[in-house]
Coordinates of C-alpha atoms in Angstrom, one line a residue:
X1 CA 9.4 114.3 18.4
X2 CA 6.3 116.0 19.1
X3 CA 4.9 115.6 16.1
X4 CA 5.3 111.7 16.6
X5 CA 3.2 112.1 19.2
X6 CA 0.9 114.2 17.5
X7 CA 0.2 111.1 15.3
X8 CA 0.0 108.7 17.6
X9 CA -2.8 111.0 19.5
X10 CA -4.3 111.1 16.6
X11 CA -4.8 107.4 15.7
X12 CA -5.9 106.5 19.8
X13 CA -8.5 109.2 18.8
X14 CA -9.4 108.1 15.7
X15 CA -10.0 104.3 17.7
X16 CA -11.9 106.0 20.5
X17 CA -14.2 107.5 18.0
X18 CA -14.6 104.5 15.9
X19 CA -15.3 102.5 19.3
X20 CA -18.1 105.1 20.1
X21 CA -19.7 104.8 16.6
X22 CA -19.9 100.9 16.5
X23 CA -21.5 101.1 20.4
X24 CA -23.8 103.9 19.1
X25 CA -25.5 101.7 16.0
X26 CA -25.4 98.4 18.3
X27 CA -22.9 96.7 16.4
X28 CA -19.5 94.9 18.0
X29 CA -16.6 96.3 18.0
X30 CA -13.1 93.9 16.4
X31 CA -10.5 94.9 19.0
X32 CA -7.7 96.1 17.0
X33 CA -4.7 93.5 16.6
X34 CA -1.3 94.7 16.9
X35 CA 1.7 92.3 15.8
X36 CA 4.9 93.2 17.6
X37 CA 7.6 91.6 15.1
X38 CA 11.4 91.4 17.5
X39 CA 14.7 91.1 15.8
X40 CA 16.9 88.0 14.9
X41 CA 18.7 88.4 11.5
X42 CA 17.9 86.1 9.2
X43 CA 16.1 84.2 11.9
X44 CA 13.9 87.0 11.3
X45 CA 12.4 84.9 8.2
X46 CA 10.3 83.6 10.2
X47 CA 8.1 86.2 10.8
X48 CA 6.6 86.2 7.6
X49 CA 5.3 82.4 8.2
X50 CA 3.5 84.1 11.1
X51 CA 2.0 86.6 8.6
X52 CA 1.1 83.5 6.1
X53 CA -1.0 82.3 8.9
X54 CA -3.0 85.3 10.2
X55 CA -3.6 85.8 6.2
X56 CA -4.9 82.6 5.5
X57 CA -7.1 82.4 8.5
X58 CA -8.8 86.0 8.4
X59 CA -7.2 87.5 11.0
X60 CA -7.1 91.0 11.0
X61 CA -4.2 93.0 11.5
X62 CA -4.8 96.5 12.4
X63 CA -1.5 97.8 13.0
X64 CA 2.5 96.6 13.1
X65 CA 5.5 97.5 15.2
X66 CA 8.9 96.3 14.3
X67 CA 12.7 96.0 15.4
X68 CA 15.6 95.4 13.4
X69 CA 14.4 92.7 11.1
X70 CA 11.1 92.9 12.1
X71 CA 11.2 96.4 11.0
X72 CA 12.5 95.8 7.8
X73 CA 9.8 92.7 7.1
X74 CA 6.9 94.7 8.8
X75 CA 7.8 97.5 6.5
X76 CA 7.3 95.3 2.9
X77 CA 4.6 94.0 4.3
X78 CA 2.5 97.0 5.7
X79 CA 3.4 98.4 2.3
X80 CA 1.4 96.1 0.3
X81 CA 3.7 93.6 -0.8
X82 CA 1.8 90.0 -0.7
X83 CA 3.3 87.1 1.0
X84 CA 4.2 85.1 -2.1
X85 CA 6.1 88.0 -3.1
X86 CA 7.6 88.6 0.4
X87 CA 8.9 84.5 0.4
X88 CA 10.4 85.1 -3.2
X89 CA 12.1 87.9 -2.1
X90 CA 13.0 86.1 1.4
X91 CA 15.0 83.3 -1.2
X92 CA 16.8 85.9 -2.5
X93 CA 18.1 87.9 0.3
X94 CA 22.0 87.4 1.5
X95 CA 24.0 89.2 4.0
X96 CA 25.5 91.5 1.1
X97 CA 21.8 92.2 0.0
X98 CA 21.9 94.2 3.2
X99 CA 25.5 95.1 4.1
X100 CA 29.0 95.7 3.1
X101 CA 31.5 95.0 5.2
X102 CA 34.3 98.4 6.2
X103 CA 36.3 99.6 8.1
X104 CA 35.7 102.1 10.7
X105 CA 35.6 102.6 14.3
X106 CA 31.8 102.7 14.6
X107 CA 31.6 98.7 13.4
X108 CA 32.4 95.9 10.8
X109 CA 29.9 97.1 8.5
X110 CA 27.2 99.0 6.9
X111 CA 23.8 98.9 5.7
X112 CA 23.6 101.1 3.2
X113 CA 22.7 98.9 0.7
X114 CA 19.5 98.6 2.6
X115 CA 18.5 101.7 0.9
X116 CA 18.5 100.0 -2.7
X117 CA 16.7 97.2 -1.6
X118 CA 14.0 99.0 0.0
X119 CA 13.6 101.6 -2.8
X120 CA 13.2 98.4 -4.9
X121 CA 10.7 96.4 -3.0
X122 CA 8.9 98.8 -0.9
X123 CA 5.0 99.7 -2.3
X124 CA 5.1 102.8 -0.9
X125 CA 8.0 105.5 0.2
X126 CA 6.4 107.2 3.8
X127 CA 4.8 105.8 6.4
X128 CA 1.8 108.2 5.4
X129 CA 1.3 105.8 2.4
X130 CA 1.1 102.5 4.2
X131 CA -1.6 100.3 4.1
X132 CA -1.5 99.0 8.0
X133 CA 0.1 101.3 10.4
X134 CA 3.1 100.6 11.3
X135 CA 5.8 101.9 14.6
X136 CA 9.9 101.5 13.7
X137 CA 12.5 101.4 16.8
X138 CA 15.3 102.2 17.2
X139 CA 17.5 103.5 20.1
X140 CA 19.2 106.4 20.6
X141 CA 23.1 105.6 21.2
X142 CA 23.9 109.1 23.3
X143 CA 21.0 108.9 25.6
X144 CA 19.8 105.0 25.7
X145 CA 15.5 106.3 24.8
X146 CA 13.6 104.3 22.8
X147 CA 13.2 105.9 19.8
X148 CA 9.3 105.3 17.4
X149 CA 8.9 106.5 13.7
X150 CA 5.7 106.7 12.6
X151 CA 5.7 109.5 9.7
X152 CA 8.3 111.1 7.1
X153 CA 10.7 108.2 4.5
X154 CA 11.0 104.3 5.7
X155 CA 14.2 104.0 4.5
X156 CA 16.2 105.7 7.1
X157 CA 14.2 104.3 9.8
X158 CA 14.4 100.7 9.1
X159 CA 18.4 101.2 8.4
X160 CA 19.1 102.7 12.3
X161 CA 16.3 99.9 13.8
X162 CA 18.4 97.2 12.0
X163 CA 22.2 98.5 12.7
X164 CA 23.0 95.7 15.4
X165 CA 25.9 97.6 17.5
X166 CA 29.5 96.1 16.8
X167 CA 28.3 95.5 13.4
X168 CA 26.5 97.9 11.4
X169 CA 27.4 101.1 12.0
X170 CA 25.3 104.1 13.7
X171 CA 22.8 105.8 11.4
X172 CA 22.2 109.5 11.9
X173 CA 18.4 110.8 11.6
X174 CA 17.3 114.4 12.3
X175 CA 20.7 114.7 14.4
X176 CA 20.6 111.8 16.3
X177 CA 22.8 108.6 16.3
X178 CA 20.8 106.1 16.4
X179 CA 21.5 101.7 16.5
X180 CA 19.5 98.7 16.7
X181 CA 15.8 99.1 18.2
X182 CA 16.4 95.8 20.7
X183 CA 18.2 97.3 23.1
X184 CA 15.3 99.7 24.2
X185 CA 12.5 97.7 22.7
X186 CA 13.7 94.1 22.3
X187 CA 10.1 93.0 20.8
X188 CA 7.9 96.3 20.7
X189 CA 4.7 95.7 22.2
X190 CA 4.3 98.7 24.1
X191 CA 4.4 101.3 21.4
X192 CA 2.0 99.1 19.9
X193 CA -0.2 100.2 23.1
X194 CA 0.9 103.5 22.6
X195 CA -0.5 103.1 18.7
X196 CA -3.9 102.2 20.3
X197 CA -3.5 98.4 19.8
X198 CA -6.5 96.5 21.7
X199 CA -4.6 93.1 21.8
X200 CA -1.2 92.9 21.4
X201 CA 0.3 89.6 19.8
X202 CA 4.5 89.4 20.2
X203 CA 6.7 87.4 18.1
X204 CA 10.0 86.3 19.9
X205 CA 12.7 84.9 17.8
X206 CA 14.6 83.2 21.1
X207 CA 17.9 81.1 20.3
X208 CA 21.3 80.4 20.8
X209 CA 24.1 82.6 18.3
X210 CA 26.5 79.9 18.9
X211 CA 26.3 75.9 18.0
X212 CA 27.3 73.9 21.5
X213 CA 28.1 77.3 23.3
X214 CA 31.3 77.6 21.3
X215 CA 31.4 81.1 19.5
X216 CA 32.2 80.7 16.2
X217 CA 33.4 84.5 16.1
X218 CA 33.4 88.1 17.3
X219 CA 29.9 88.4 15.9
X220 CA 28.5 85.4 17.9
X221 CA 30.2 86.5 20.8
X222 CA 28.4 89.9 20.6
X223 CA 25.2 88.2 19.7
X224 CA 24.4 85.7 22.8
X225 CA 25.4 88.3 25.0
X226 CA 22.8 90.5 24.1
X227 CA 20.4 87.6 23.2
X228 CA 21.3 87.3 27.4
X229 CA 20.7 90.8 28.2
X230 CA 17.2 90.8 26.7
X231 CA 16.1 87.7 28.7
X232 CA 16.9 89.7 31.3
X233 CA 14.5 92.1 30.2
X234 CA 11.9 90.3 29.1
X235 CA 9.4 91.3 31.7
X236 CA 9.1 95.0 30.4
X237 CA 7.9 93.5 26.8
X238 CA 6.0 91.1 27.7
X239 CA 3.9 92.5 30.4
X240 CA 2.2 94.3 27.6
X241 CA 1.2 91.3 25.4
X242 CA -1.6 89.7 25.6
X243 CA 0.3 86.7 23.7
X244 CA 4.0 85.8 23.0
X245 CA 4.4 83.1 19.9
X246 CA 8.2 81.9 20.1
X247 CA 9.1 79.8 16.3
X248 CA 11.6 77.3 17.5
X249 CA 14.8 79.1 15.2
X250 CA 17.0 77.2 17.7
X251 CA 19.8 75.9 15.7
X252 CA 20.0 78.5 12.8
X253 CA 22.9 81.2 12.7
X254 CA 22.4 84.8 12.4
X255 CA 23.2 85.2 8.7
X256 CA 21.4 81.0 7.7
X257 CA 19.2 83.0 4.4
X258 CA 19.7 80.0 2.7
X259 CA 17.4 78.1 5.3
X260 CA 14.7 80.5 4.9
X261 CA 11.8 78.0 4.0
X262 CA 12.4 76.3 7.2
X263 CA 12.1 79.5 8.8
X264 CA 9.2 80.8 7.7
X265 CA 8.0 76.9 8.1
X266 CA 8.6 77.7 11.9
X267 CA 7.2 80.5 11.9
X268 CA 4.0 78.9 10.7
X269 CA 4.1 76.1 12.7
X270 CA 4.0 79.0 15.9
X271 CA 1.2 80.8 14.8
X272 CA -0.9 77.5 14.4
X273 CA -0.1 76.0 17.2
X274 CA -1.0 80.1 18.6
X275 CA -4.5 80.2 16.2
X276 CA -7.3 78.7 19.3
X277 CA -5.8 81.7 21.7
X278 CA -6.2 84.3 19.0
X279 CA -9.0 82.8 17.8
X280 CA -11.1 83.2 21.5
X281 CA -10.6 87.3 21.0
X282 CA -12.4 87.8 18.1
X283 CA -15.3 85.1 19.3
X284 CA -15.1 87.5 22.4
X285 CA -15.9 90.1 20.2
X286 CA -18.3 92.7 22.0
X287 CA -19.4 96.2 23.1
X288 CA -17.5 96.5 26.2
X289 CA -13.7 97.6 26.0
X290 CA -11.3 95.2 25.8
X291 CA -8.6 95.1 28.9
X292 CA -5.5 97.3 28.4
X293 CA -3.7 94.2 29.7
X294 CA -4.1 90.7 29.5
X295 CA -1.6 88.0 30.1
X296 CA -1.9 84.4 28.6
X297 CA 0.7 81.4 28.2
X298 CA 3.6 81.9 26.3
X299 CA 2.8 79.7 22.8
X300 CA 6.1 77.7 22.2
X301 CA 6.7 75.7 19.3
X302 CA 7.3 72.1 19.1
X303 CA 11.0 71.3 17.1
X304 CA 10.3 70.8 13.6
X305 CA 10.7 67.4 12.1
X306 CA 12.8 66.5 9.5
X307 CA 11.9 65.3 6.0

C-alpha cells in the first residue's frame, strides 16, 4: 500500500508543479476534471453516454475513478478504446460475457471470465500504460477499508471492484479478499481528490432493483437493500463533488444488456442537461486555485420519452 501512495504523491506533485509553471508564464491554468463513474450492472451502460458527451463537446478529462461497473467501463476507456468501439462492444456484452454461475459458499457466481474479456478489449495491460489516470475500488471484506489501485495489471482490480457480494465471489489480490468497491466507495469521488482532481464530476446510477417493490429474486432482494444502504451514505461521496449527474435508469434491471442504447441514451441526456454547470468551470478558468470543495445542485434527468 505504500507504494499506492507513493503514486498518488507523485501525481498531486506533478499538478502542483504544473500549476506553478502555468502562473509563472501568465497563462491560465484548466482545473483538472475528475469523473467518478459509481456501480449499477448493466445500468452501468450509461456511463459511456456521459463519456459521448464530454467527447463531443471538448471537455477535458484529466483523470477517472471507478467502482464495479464503472471500473470496468473507465478502464476500456482510459485505455484508449474510442466510444464507437466502447457502444459496439456495450451491444455485445451479456451477463455470461462476465460471469458463470457456481457453486460455492462465497456466492452464485464468478467473474472470471472477466479476465478474457479484458485481455481482449483492453489497449493497454497496467495502469502505467493508460492514457488518463485512472483509481479502481474495491473493499476489503476482513477489515471493511477502501481499497484504490492505481499501478501493477487491470485485470485483477476491476474483477474484485466488480464482485457484488452474494453474487460474485471474493477475489484475492496481494493476500487480501477483496468484493465490490460500493460498499466503501459507493461513487468514488474522494480518491479522485486524493488523485489531485480540481473538480470532481460524480455519476450516480440511482434506481429501484425490483419492478413495483416486488423482488423478483434473491439477487433483487440483495440489490435494493444495498441500493438503501448507500442512500444512506450518500453524504460521504457527495460532499466531495462539485457536481452529481443522475441518468434516469429507473425501470431497467440489473442484468437489461439488451437495452443498452437506451442506456447510454440516458446517460447522454444527463450529461447535457449537466453541460451549462460544467461548462461555467472552464469559462472560470484562471490563475487562482480552484476550491478543494464546491457544492452545486444535483443534475437529474428528465424520464426519457418513448419513440
Amino acid at each position: 500500500m505504500k507504494s499506492i501512495g507513493k503514486i498518488v504523491r507523485s501525481v498531486q506533485a506533478f499538478g502542483r508543479e504544473l500549476s506553478r509553471k502555468t502562473a509563472a508564464t501568465g497563462e491560465p491554468r484548466i482545473p483538472a476534471i475528475g469523473l467518478a463513474l459509481g456501480g449499477g450492472f448493466a445500468r452501468g451502460m450509461a456511463h459511456i453516454g456521459v463519456l459521448k458527451v464530454l467527447e463531443e463537446e471538448a471537455i477535458p478529462v484529466s483523470m477517472v475513478a471507478g467502482t464495479s461497473v464503472g471500473a470496468l467501463i473507465g478502464a476500456v476507456y482510459c485505455s484508449g478504446v474510442s466510444i464507437e468501439d466502447l457502444e459496439k462492444v456495450a451491444r455485445s456484452c451479456r451477463f455470461t460475457t462476465f460471469a458463470r454461475w457456481t457453486v460455492s459458499r462465497y456466492g452464485f457466481a464468478s467473474n472470471d471470465r472477466m479476465v478474457s474479456f479484458l485481455t481482449r478489449t483492453l489497449k493497454v495491460n497496467s495502469f502505467e500504460e493508460l492514457r488518463i489516470p485512472l483509481g479502481v475500488t474495491a473493499t476489503d471484506f476482513n477489515t471493511g477499508e477502501g481499497v484504490v489501485f492505481h499501478s501493477g495489471s487491470i485485470t485483477d482490480p476491476v474483477r474484485a471492484s466488480c464482485a457484488y457480494p452474494g453474487m460474485f465471489l471474493p477475489v484475492n489480490i496481494r493476500e487480501r479478499w477483496l468484493v465490490d468497491g460500493m460498499l466503501s466507495h459507493p461513487v468514488p469521488t474522494r480518491p479522485l481528490r486524493d488523485m489531485g482532481a480540481d473538480r470532481v464530476l460524480a455519476v450516480h446510477l440511482k434506481g429501484q432493483w425490483s419492478k413495483d417493490g416486488v423482488p423478483r429474486h434473491l439477487f433483487d432482494v440483495i440489490g435494493q437493500s444495498f441500493a438503501i444502504a448507500q442512500d444512506k451514505m450518500s453524504h460521504l461521496w457527495r460532499g466531495a463533488a462539485d457536481l452529481v449527474v443522475e441518468p434516469d435508469v429507473a425501470g431497467f434491471a440489473y442484468d437489461d444488456f439488451k437495452r443498452v442504447d437506451e442506456l447510454i441514451r440516458s446517460g447522454e441526456v444527463a450529461m447535457r442537461q449537466a453541460l451549462p454547470e460544467v461548462r461555467k468551470w472552464l469559462d472560470a478558468v484562471s490563475e487562482a486555485p480552484v476550491s478543494e470543495k464546491v457544492r452545486t445542485p444535483v443534475q437529474r434527468a428528465a424520464p426519457i420519452p418513448a419513440d
